Amino acid sequence: MSLFSRIQITTLAYALAIILGLFAFGFAGVAAYIALNDYFEPQLAALLTAIAYLLLALLILAVAKILNRPAEKASLRYREGQTSGSQQADELQMILEKLSDPVLADLIKKHPGKSLATTLAAGVIFGYSQEARTIVKSAFKQYFDET
């Protein structure tokens, strides 16, 4: 089975699981309302069910906020790395200026889909592989440093 087929099947499975999970929460709310309706008036049972859903939503948001809280060390590293980040941005701007070629721009305009796919593949490869980043960085330094 190809990678694309596996991705399609996995995406479909997750989509169906999410839809069924939403139905399950909906029916749980209806079941809670019916159960509370035996003990309270219908308006109060509906209000209690809505409050329970609201508290569950707030609990989920609180847990997500706690899990996504940045660590102290990460913020210190970020502040220290801001100067090197601006240097990297300057280097990237110089490289892009050297690469701005009308032939390349025409090629991208003629084949936007292939250009997008190539860029996406390169981003995945360079984002995943430290070795690929090192090779490309050394090649750029070798060919584009005119000092």
Tab-separated table of C-alpha atoms in Angstrom:
chain	number	residue	atom	x	y	z
A	1	MET	CA	0.000	0.000	0.000
A	2	SER	CA	1.388	3.384	-0.957
A	3	LEU	CA	2.087	6.175	1.488
A	4	PHE	CA	-0.649	8.330	-0.026
A	5	SER	CA	-3.231	5.543	0.418
A	6	ARG	CA	-2.195	5.028	4.036
A	7	ILE	CA	-2.484	8.760	4.691
A	8	GLN	CA	-5.948	8.810	3.126
A	9	ILE	CA	-7.126	5.848	5.195
A	10	THR	CA	-5.668	7.301	8.400
A	11	THR	CA	-7.246	10.697	7.740
A	12	LEU	CA	-10.617	9.096	7.037
A	13	ALA	CA	-10.361	7.002	10.206
A	14	TYR	CA	-9.546	10.056	12.336
A	15	ALA	CA	-12.385	12.055	10.758
A	16	LEU	CA	-14.891	9.267	11.453
A	17	ALA	CA	-13.592	8.849	15.005
A	18	ILE	CA	-14.003	12.580	15.652
A	19	ILE	CA	-17.540	12.595	14.234
A	20	LEU	CA	-18.517	9.540	16.276
A	21	GLY	CA	-16.948	11.084	19.373
A	22	LEU	CA	-19.031	14.227	18.872
A	23	PHE	CA	-22.167	12.094	18.528
A	24	ALA	CA	-21.203	10.264	21.736
A	25	PHE	CA	-20.876	13.548	23.635
A	26	GLY	CA	-24.192	14.706	22.229
A	27	PHE	CA	-26.002	11.548	23.259
A	28	ALA	CA	-24.304	11.669	26.659
A	29	GLY	CA	-25.785	15.135	27.094
A	30	VAL	CA	-29.220	13.897	26.077
A	31	ALA	CA	-28.898	10.946	28.463
A	32	ALA	CA	-27.846	13.271	31.280
A	33	TYR	CA	-30.828	15.509	30.549
A	34	ILE	CA	-33.236	12.569	30.579
A	35	ALA	CA	-31.726	11.257	33.834
A	36	LEU	CA	-31.916	14.687	35.480
A	37	ASN	CA	-35.441	15.182	34.151
A	38	ASP	CA	-36.656	12.465	36.559
A	39	TYR	CA	-35.431	14.488	39.557
A	40	PHE	CA	-35.812	18.121	38.401
A	41	GLU	CA	-38.097	20.179	36.208
A	42	PRO	CA	-37.193	20.073	32.475
A	43	GLN	CA	-35.791	23.627	32.441
A	44	LEU	CA	-33.552	22.951	35.423
A	45	ALA	CA	-32.421	19.604	33.998
A	46	ALA	CA	-31.421	21.318	30.733
A	47	LEU	CA	-29.595	24.040	32.681
A	48	LEU	CA	-27.685	21.481	34.759
A	49	THR	CA	-26.703	19.575	31.618
A	50	ALA	CA	-25.461	22.787	29.973
A	51	ILE	CA	-23.497	23.701	33.109
A	52	ALA	CA	-21.885	20.250	33.132
A	53	TYR	CA	-20.822	20.704	29.490
A	54	LEU	CA	-19.493	24.188	30.237
A	55	LEU	CA	-17.450	22.927	33.198
A	56	LEU	CA	-16.069	20.086	31.065
A	57	ALA	CA	-15.058	22.567	28.342
A	58	LEU	CA	-13.369	24.853	30.899
A	59	LEU	CA	-11.536	21.878	32.396
A	60	ILE	CA	-10.252	20.867	28.947
A	61	LEU	CA	-9.083	24.427	28.249
A	62	ALA	CA	-7.326	24.634	31.620
A	63	VAL	CA	-5.484	21.357	31.020
A	64	ALA	CA	-4.473	22.490	27.527
A	65	LYS	CA	-3.179	25.791	28.898
A	66	ILE	CA	-1.144	24.023	31.567
A	67	LEU	CA	0.318	21.558	29.065
A	68	ASN	CA	1.231	24.314	26.587
A	69	ARG	CA	2.843	26.617	29.147
A	70	PRO	CA	6.372	27.532	28.007
A	71	ALA	CA	9.234	26.555	30.260
A	72	GLU	CA	11.379	29.244	31.856
A	73	LYS	CA	14.573	27.946	30.274
A	74	ALA	CA	13.081	28.109	26.800
A	75	SER	CA	12.233	31.781	27.171
A	76	LEU	CA	15.768	32.561	28.357
A	77	ARG	CA	17.248	30.711	25.389
A	78	TYR	CA	14.930	32.624	23.093
A	79	ARG	CA	16.086	35.975	24.454
A	80	GLU	CA	19.743	34.978	24.125
A	81	GLY	CA	19.210	33.696	20.561
A	82	GLN	CA	17.554	36.859	19.250
A	83	THR	CA	20.820	38.416	18.103
A	84	SER	CA	21.879	35.280	16.244
A	85	GLY	CA	18.382	35.087	14.748
A	86	SER	CA	18.766	38.527	13.198
A	87	GLN	CA	22.131	37.476	11.784
A	88	GLN	CA	20.529	34.404	10.273
A	89	ALA	CA	17.778	36.550	8.784
A	90	ASP	CA	20.379	38.824	7.192
A	91	GLU	CA	22.201	35.810	5.760
A	92	LEU	CA	18.948	34.409	4.394
A	93	GLN	CA	18.077	37.747	2.796
A	94	MET	CA	21.492	37.893	1.100
A	95	ILE	CA	21.070	34.351	-0.234
A	96	LEU	CA	17.576	35.082	-1.541
A	97	GLU	CA	18.821	38.225	-3.276
A	98	LYS	CA	21.495	36.172	-5.019
A	99	LEU	CA	18.930	33.551	-6.013
A	100	SER	CA	16.402	36.022	-7.436
A	101	ASP	CA	16.620	35.009	-11.064
A	102	PRO	CA	13.976	35.885	-13.702
A	103	VAL	CA	14.331	32.427	-15.256
A	104	LEU	CA	13.513	30.803	-11.915
A	105	ALA	CA	10.525	33.115	-11.430
A	106	ASP	CA	9.205	32.184	-14.891
A	107	LEU	CA	9.665	28.488	-14.127
A	108	ILE	CA	7.662	28.861	-10.914
A	109	LYS	CA	4.890	30.723	-12.763
A	110	LYS	CA	4.706	28.034	-15.459
A	111	HIS	CA	4.695	25.101	-12.994
A	112	PRO	CA	3.178	26.265	-9.702
A	113	GLY	CA	2.111	22.780	-8.575
A	114	LYS	CA	5.508	21.204	-9.126
A	115	SER	CA	7.174	24.194	-7.474
A	116	LEU	CA	4.942	23.844	-4.438
A	117	ALA	CA	5.540	20.094	-4.201
A	118	THR	CA	9.294	20.573	-4.522
A	119	THR	CA	9.325	23.268	-1.864
A	120	LEU	CA	7.218	21.138	0.484
A	121	ALA	CA	9.455	18.100	-0.029
A	122	ALA	CA	12.572	20.182	0.576
A	123	GLY	CA	11.031	21.635	3.741
A	124	VAL	CA	10.223	18.179	5.082
A	125	ILE	CA	13.672	16.833	4.246
A	126	PHE	CA	15.563	19.795	5.692
A	127	GLY	CA	13.264	19.984	8.697
A	128	TYR	CA	13.838	16.327	9.497
A	129	SER	CA	17.467	15.733	8.642
A	130	GLN	CA	20.299	17.572	10.381
A	131	GLU	CA	22.736	16.025	7.895
A	132	ALA	CA	20.828	17.480	4.920
A	133	ARG	CA	20.832	20.925	6.551
A	134	THR	CA	24.577	20.723	7.146
A	135	ILE	CA	25.292	19.698	3.540
A	136	VAL	CA	23.144	22.470	2.066
A	137	LYS	CA	24.580	25.047	4.443
A	138	SER	CA	28.147	24.169	3.502
A	139	ALA	CA	27.242	24.209	-0.210
A	140	PHE	CA	25.679	27.647	0.113
A	141	LYS	CA	28.730	28.937	1.944
A	142	GLN	CA	31.042	27.478	-0.696
A	143	TYR	CA	29.171	28.800	-3.745
A	144	PHE	CA	27.672	32.050	-2.497
A	145	ASP	CA	30.358	33.496	-0.247
A	146	GLU	CA	32.171	36.033	-2.392
A	147	THR	CA	34.495	37.291	0.302
